[in-house]
CSV table of C-alpha atoms and ligand atoms in Angstrom, one decimal:
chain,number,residue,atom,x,y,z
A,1,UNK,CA,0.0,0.0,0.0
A,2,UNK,CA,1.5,3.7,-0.8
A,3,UNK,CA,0.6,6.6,0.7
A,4,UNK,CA,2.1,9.3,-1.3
A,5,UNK,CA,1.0,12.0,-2.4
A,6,UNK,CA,0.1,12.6,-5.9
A,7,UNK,CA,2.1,15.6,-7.6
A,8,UNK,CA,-0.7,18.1,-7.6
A,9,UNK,CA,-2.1,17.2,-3.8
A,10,UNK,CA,1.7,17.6,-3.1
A,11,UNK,CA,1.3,21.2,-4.5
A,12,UNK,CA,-1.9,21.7,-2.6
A,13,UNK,CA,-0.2,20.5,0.6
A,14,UNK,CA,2.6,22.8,0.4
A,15,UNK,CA,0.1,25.4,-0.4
A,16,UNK,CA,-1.7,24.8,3.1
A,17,UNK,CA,1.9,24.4,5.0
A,18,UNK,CA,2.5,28.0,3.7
A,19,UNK,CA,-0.9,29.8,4.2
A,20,UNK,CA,-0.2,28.0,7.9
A,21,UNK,CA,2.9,29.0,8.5
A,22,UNK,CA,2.5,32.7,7.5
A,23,UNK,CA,-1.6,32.9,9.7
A,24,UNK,CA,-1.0,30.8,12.7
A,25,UNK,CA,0.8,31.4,15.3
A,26,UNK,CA,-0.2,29.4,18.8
A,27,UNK,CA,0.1,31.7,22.1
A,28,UNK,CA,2.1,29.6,24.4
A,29,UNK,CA,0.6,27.4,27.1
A,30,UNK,CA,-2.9,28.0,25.5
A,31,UNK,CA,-5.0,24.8,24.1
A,32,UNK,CA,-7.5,23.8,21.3
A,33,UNK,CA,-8.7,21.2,22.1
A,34,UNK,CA,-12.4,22.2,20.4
A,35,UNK,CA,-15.5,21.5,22.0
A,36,UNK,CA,-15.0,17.9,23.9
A,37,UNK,CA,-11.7,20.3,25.5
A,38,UNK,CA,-12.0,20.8,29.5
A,39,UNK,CA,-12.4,24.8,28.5
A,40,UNK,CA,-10.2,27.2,30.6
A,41,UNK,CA,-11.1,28.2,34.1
A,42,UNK,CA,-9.5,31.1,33.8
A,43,UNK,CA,-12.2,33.6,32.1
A,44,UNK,CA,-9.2,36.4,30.8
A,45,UNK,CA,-7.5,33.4,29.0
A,46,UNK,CA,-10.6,31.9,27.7
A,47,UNK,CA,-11.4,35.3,25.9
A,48,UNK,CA,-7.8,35.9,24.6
A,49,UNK,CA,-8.2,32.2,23.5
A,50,UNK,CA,-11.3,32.7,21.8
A,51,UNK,CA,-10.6,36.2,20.0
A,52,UNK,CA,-6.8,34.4,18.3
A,53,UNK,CA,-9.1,31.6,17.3
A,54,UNK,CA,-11.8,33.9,15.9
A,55,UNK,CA,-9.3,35.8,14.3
A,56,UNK,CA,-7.7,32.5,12.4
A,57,UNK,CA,-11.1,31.0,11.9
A,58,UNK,CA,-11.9,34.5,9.8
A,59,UNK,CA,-8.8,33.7,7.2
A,60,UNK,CA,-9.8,30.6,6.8
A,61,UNK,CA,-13.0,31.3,6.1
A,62,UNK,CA,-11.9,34.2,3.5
A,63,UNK,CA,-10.4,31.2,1.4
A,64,UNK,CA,-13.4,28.9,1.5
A,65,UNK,CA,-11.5,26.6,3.9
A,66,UNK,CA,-14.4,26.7,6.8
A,67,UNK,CA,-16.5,25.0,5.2
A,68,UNK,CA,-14.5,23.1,2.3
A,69,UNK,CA,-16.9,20.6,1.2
A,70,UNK,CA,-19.3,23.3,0.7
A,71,UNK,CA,-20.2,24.4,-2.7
A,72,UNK,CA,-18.5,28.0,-3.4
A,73,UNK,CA,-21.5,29.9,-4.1
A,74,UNK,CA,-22.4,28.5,0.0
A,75,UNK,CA,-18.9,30.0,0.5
A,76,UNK,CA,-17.5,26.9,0.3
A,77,UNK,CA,-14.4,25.7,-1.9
A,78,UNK,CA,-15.8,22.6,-3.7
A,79,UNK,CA,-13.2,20.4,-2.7
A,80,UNK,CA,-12.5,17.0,-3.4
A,81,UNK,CA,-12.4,14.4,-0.8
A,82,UNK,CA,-8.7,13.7,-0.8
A,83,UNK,CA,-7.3,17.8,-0.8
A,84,UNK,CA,-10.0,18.2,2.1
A,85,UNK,CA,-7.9,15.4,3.2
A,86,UNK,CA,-4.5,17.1,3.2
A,87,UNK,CA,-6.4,20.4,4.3
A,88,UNK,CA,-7.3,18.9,7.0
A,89,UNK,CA,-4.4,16.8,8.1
A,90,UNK,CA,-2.3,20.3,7.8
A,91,UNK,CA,-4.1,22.4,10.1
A,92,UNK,CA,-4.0,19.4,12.6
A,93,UNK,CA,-0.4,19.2,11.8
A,94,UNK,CA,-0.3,22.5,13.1
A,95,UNK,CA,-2.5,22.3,15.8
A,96,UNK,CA,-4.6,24.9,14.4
A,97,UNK,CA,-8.6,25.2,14.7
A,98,UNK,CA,-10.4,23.8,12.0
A,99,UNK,CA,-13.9,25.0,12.3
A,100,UNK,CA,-16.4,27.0,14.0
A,101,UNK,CA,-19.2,25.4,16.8
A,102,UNK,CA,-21.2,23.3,14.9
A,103,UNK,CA,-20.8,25.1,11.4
A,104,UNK,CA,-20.5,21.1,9.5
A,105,UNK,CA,-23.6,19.9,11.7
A,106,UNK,CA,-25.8,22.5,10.9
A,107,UNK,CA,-24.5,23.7,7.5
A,108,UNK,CA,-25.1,21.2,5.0
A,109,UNK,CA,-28.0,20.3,6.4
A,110,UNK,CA,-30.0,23.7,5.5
A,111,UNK,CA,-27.8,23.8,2.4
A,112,UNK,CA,-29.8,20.1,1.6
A,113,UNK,CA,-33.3,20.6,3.1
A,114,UNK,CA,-33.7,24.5,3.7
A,115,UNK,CA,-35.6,26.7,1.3
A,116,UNK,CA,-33.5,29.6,-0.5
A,117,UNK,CA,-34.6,32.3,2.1
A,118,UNK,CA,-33.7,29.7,4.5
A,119,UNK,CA,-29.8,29.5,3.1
A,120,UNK,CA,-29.7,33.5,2.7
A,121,UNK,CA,-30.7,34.1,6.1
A,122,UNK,CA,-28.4,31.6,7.8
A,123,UNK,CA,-25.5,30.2,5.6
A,124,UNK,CA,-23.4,33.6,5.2
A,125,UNK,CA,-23.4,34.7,8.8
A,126,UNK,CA,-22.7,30.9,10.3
A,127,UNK,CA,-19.8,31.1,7.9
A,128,UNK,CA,-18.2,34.5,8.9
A,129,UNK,CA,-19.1,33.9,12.5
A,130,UNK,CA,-21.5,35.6,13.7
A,131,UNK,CA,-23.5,33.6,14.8
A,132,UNK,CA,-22.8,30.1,17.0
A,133,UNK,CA,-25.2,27.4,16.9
A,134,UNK,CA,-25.6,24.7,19.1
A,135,UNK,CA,-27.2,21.3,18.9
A,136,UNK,CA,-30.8,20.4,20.8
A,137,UNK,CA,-31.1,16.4,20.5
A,138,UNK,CA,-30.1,14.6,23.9
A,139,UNK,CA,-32.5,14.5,26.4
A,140,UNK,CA,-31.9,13.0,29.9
A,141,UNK,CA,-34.0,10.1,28.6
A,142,UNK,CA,-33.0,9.7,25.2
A,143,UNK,CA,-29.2,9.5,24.2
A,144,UNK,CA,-28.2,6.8,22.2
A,145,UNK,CA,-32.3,6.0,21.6
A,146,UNK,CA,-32.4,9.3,20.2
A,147,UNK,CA,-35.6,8.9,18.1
A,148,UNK,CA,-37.4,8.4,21.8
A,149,UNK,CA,-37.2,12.3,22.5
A,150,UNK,CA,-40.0,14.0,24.4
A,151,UNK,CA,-39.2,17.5,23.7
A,152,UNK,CA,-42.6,18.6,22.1
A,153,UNK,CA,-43.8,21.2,19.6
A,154,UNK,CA,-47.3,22.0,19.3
A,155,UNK,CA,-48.7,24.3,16.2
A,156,UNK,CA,-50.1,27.0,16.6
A,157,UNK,CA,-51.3,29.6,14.0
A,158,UNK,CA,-47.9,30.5,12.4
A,159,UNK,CA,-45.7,28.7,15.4
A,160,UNK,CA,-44.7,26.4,16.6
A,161,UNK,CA,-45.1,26.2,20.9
A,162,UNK,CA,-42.1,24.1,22.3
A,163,UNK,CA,-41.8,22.7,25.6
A,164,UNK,CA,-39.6,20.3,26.8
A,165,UNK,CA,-35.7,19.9,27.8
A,166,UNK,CA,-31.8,19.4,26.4
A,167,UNK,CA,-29.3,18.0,28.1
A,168,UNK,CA,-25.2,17.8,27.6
A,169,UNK,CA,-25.7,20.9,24.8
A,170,UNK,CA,-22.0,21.9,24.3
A,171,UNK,CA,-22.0,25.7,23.9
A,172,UNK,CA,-25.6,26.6,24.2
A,173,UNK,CA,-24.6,29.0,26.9
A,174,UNK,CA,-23.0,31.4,23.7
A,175,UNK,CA,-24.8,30.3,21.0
A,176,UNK,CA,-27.1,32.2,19.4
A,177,UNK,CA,-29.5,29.7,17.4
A,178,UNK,CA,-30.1,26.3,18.3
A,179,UNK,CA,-31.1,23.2,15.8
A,180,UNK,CA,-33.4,21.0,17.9
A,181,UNK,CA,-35.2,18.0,17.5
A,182,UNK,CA,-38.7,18.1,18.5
A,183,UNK,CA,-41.7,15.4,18.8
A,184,UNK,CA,-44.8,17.0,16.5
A,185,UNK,CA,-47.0,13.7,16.5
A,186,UNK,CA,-46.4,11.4,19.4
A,187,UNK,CA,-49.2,9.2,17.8
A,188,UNK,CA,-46.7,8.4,14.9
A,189,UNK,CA,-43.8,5.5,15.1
A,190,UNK,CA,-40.8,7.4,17.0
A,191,UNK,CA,-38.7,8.2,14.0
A,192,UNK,CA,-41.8,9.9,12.0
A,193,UNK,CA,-43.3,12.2,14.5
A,194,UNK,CA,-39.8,14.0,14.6
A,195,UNK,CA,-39.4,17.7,13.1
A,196,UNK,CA,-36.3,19.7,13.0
A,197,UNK,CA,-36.7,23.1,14.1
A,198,UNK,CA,-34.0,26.5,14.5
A,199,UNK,CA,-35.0,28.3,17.7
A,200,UNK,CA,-33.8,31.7,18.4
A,201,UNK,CA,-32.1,31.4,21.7
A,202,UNK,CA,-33.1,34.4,22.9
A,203,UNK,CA,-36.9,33.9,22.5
A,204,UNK,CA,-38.9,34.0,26.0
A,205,UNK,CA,-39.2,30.6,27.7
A,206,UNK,CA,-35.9,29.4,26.7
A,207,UNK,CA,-32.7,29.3,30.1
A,208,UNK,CA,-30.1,27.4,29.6
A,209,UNK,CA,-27.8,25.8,33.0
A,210,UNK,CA,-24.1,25.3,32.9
A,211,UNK,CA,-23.1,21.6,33.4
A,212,UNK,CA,-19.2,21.7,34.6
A,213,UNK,CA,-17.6,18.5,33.5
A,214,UNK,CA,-15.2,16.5,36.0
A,215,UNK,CA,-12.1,18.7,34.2
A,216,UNK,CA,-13.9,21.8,35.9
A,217,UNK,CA,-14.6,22.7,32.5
A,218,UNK,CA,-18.1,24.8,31.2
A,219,UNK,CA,-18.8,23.2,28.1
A,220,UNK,CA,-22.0,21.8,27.9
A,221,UNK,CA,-25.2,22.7,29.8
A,222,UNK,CA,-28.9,21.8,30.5
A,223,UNK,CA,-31.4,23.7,28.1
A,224,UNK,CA,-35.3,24.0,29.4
A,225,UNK,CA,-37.9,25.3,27.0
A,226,UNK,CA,-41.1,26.6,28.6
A,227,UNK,CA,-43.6,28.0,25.7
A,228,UNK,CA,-41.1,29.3,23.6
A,229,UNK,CA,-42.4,30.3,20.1
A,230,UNK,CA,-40.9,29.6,17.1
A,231,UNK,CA,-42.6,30.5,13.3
A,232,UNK,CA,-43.3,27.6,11.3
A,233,UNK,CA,-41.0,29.5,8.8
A,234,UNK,CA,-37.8,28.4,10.8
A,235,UNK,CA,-38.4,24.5,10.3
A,236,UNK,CA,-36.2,22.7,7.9
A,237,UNK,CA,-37.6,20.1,5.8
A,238,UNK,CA,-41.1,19.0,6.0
A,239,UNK,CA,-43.2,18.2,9.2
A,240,UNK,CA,-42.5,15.2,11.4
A,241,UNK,CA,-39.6,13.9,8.3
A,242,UNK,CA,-37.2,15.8,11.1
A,243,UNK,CA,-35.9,12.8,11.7
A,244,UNK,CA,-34.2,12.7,8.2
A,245,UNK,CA,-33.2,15.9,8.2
A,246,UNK,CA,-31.6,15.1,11.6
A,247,UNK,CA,-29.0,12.7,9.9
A,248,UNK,CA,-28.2,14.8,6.7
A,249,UNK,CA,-24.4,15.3,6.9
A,250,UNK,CA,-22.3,17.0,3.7
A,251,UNK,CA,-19.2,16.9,5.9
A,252,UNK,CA,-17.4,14.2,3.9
A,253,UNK,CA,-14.1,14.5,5.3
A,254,UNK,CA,-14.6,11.4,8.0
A,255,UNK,CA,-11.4,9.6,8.1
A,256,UNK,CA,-10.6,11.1,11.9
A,257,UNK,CA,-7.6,11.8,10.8
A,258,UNK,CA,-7.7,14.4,13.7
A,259,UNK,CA,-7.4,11.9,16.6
A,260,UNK,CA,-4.8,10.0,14.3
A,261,UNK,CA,-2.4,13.4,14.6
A,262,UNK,CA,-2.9,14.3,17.9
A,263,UNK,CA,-2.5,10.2,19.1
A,264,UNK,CA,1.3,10.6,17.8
A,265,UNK,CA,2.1,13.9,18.9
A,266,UNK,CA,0.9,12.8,22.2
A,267,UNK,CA,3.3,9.7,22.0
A,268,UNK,CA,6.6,11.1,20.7
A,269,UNK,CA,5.7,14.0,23.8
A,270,UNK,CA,5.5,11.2,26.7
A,271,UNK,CA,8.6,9.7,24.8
A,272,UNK,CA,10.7,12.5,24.5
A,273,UNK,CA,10.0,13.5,28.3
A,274,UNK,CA,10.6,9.5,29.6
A,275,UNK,CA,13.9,10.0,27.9
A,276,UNK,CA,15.1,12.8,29.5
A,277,UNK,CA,14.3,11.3,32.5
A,278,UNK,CA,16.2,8.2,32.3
A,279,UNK,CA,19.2,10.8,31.1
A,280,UNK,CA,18.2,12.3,34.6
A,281,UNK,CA,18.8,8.7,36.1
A,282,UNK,CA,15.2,8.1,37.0
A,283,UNK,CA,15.4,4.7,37.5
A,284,UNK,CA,11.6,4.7,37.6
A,285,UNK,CA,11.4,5.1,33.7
A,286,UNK,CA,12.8,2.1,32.1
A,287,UNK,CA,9.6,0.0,32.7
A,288,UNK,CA,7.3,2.3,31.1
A,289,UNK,CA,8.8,1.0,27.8
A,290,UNK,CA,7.0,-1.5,26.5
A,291,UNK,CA,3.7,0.2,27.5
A,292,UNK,CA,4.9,3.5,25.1
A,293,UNK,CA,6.3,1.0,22.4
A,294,UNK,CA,1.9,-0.3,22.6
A,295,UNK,CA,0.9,3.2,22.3
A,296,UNK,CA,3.0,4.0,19.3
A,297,UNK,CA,1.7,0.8,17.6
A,298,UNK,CA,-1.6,1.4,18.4
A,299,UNK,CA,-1.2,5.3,17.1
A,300,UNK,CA,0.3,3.8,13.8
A,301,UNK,CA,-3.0,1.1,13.5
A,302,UNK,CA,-5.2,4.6,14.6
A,303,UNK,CA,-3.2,6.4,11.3
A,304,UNK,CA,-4.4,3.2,8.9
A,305,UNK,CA,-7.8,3.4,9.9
A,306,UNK,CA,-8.3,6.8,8.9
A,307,UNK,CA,-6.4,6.3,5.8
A,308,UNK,CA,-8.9,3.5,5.0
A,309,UNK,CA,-11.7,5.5,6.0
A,310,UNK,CA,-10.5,7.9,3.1
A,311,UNK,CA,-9.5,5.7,0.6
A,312,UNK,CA,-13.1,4.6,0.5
A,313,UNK,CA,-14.8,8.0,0.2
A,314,UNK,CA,-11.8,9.0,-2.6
A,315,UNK,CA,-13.6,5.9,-4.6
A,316,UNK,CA,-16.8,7.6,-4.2
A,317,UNK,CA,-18.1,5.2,-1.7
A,318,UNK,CA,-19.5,5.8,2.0
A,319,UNK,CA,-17.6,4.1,4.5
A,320,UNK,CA,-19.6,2.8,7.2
A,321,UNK,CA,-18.2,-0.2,9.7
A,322,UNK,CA,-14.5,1.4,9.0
A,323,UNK,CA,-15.7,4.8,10.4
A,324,UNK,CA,-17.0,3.2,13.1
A,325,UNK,CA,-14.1,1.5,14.1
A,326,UNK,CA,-11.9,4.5,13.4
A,327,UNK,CA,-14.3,6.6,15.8
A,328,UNK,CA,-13.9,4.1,18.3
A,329,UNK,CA,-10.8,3.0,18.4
A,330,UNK,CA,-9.1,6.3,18.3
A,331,UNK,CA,-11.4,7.8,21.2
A,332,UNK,CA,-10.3,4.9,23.4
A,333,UNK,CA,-6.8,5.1,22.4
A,334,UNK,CA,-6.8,8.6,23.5
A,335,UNK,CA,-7.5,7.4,26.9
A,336,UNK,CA,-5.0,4.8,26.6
A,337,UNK,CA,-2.4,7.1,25.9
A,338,UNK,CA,-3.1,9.9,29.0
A,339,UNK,CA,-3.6,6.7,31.2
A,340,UNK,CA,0.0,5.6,30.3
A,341,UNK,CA,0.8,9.5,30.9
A,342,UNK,CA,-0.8,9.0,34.1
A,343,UNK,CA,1.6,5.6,35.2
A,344,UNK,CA,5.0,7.3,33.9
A,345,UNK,CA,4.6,10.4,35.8
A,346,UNK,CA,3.5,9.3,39.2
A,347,UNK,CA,2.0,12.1,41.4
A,348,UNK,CA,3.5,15.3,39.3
A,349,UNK,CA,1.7,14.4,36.4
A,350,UNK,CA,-1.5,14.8,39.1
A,351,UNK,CA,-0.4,19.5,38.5
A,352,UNK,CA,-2.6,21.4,36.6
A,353,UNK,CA,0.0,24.1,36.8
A,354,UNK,CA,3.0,21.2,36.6
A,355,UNK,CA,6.3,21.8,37.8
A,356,UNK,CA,10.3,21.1,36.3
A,357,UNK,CA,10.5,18.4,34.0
A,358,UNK,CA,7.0,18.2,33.6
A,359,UNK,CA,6.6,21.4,33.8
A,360,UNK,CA,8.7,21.9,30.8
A,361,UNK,CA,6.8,19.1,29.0
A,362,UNK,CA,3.4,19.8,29.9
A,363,UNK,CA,2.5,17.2,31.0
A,364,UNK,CA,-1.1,17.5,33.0
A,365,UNK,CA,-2.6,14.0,32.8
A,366,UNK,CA,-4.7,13.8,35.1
A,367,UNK,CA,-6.3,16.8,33.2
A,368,UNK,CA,-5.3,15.1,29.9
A,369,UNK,CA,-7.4,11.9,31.4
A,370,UNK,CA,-10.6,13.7,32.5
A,371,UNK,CA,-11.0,15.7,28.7
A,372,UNK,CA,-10.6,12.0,27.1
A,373,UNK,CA,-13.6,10.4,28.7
A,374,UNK,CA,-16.1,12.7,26.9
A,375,UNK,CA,-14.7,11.6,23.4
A,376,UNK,CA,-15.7,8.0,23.7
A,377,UNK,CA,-19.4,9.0,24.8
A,378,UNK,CA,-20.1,12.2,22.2
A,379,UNK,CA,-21.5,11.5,18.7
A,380,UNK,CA,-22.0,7.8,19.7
A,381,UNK,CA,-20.8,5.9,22.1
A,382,UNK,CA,-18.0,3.5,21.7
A,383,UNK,CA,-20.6,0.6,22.8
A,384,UNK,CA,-22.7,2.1,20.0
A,385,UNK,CA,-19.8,1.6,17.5
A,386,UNK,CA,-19.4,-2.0,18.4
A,387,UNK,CA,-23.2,-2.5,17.4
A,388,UNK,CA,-22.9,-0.7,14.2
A,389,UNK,CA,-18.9,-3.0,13.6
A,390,UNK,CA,-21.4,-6.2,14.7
A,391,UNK,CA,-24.4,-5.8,13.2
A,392,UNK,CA,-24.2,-3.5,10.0
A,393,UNK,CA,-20.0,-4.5,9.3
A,394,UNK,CA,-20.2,-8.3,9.8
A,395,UNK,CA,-23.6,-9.3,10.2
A,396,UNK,CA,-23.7,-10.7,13.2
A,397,UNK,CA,-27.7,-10.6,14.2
A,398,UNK,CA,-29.0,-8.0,16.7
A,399,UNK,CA,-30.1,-8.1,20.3
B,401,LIG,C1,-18.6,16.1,25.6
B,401,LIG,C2,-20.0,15.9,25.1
B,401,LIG,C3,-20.6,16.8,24.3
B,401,LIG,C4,-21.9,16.6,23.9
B,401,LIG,N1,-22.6,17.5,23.1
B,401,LIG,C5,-23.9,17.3,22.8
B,401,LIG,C6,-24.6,18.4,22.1
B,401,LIG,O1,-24.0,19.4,21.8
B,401,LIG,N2,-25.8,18.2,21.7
B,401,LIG,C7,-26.5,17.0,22.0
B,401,LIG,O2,-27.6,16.9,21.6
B,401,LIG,N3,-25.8,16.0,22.7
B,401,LIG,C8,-24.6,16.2,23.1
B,401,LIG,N4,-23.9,15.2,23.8
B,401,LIG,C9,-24.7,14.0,24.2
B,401,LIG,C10,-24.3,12.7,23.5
B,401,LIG,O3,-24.8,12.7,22.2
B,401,LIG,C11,-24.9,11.6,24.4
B,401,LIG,O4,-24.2,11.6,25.6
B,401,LIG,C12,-24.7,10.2,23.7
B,401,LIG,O5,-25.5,10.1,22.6
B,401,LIG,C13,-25.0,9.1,24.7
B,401,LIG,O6,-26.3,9.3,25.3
B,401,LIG,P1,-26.5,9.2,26.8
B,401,LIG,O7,-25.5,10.1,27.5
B,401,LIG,O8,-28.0,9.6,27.1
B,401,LIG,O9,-26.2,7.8,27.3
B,401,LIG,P2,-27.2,6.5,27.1
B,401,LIG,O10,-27.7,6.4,25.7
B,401,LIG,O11,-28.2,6.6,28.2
B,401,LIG,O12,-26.2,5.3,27.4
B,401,LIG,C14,-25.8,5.0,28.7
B,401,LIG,C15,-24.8,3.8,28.5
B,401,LIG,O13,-25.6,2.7,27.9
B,401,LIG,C16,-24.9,2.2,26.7
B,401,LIG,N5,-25.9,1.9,25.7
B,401,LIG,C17,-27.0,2.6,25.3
B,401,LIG,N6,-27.6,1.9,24.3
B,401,LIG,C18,-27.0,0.8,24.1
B,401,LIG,C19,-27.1,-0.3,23.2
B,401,LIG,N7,-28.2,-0.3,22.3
B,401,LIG,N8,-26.2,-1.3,23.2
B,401,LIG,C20,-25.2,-1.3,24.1
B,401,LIG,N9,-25.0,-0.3,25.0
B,401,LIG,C21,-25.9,0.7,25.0
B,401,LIG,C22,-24.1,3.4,26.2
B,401,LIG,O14,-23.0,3.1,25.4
B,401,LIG,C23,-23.7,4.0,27.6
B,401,LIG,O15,-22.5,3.4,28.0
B,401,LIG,C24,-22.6,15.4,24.2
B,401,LIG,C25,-21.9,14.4,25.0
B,401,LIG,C26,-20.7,14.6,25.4
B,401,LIG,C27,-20.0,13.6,26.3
């Protein structure tokens, strides 16, 4: 198997290194994790965070790179699978944002099911930022049984009247618009009493509670709906089909190539530091070897997964079992890999602010631990992913 690049994605690639090099520039000690991220405490650095990253995010967007899948006249750059690929692989490369809160959930799906006043009115300002979104499906009793939701929305003349409640909504306490699944015919089989609604977050009736994560983090919250009106004229797609507008997704780019990147930057960093302590004469670091020398494996394995994913969609098909497992097994292997940071640096490692060596390395994993969990629970959980490997990938029956 080769992995090269051909000569013009080679060109293309350089063409990102450059716009990259000369645009981003990370301030020190500050993270990007995105949205599954602890968030910073620290409300100062959170809004110097946010304003470099909305600043970068604004270039990016200028060249159509937000939203690259997206047709240009969307202000998107038409791109094909494989140089969203490389685009992609680059800015992770360089640790640099990609996208903006929920631009590739909510995007292409009112670029596929939204009238044309629809796309005017929401497309152009998601795009240049001025607007954050968030995402209304969880409830407290429906997760992973999604299409059991209870949040209800009753017609009324020209609106719809919602009541009801979100749970684990990442960034509904700055967005401006949700897109929220609601229940317009509980009569109907689950899945077709479902319609698909954008609710102005600022409409009376709507409060939304902060839900701080086990990493101290704010990045999800509670959201409760008590009448909250919303014109008929903001639902996507027909009534109670929300369902299938639910799982519209144009972002093609699914390889995960992401976790991939940050799986082997995190394992040459735990090398580099175990070496300098054995230089040290730590005598505590020589058994840690073997367990690094499984990480690194398992970060190469987490590289050919994604490269499979992506071979598939370059052939124009839609890879399904393969991005299962490549969701799955690079969200546990991300826990694998601070857990091993946890063993190799003992108590230290236990500093959010560390110290020395550590210090000097970053290394924070107990921090690193807690802001892995969430990624093997968010957009399906990895027991989910099994079901989908069993059942759709090697047809094993269900139940
Ligand atoms: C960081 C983070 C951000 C999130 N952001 C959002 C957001 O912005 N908007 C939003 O709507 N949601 C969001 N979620 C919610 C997320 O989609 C749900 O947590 C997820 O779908 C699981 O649902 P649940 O938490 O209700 O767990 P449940 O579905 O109740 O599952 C509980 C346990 O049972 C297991 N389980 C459930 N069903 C099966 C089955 N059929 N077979 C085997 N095991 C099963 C699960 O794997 C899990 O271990 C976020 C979650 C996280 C962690």
């Amino acid at each position: 198997m080769r992995f090269n690049d051909t000569p013009e994605l080679a060109a293309w690639r350089q063409q990102v290194r450059n716009f990259v090099h000369e645009n981003w520039q990370p301030a020190e000690g500050e993270s990007y994790e995105g949205e599954l991220g602890g968030g910073d405490t620290d409300p100062a650095r959170e809004a110097a965070r946010e304003k470099r990253i909305s600043g970068w995010l604004d270039k990016l967007g200028a060249n159509g790179w937000l939203a690259p899948a997206w047709p240009k006249k969307y202000g998107g750059a038409d791109m094909s699978v494989l140089e969203q690929f490389v685009l992609n692989q680059e800015l992770h490369e360089a640790q640099a944002p990609t996208s903006r809160q929920m631009l590739n959930l909510v995007g292409p799906t009112i670029m596929l099911h939204g009238t044309e006043e629809q796309k005017a009115e929401h497309l152009p300002p998601m795009l240049r930022g001025e607007v954050a979104w968030c995402q209304g499906f969880s409830e407290p009793g429906s997760g992973s049984d999604l299409a059991s939701l209870q949040t209800r929305a009753i017609r009324d003349g020209d609106d719809y009247v919602v009541n009801g409640q979100k749970i684990w909504t990442s960034g509904a306490h700055r967005a401006d618009w949700m897109f929220v699944l609601t229940r317009t015919d509980p009569d109907a089989p689950k899945h077709r009493g479902i319609s698909y609604l954008l609710l102005d977050m600022k409409a009376p009736g709507v409060s939304v509670r902060p839900l701080i994560n086990m990493a101290d983090g704010h990045v999800f919250n509670e959201v409760f709906f008590e009448d909250v009106r919303v014109p008929v004229r903001n639902r996507i797609g027909e009534e109670n089909r929300g369902w299938y507008v639910g799982t519209t997704t144009l972002d093609f780019e699914r390889s995960n190539i992401a976790r991939a990147i940050a799986a082997r930057k995190s394992v040459e960093k735990i090398s580099h530091y175990l070496q300098d302590r054995t230089k040290a004469g730590d005598p505590v670091a020589a058994p840690y070897r073997l367990e690094v020398a499984d990480r690194a494996i398992e970060t190469a394995v987490c590289a050919l997964l994604s490269f499979t994913v992506i071979a598939i969609q370059a052939r124009g098909g839609v890879p399904n079992m393969e991005a299962s497992m490549t969701k799955m097994y690079g969200s546990e292997l991300s826990q694998r890999i601070s857990w091993t940071e946890m063993h190799i640096s003992g108590m230290k490692g236990q500093l959010r602010e560390p110290q020395g060596l550590e210090g000097a390395y970053k290394i924070r994993a107990a921090m690193d631990y807690m802001t892995t969990v969430p990624a093997t629970i968010a957009a399906g959980t990895s027991e989910i992913q099994r079901n989908i490997i069993a059942t759709r990938g090697l047809g094993l029956p269900r139940g």
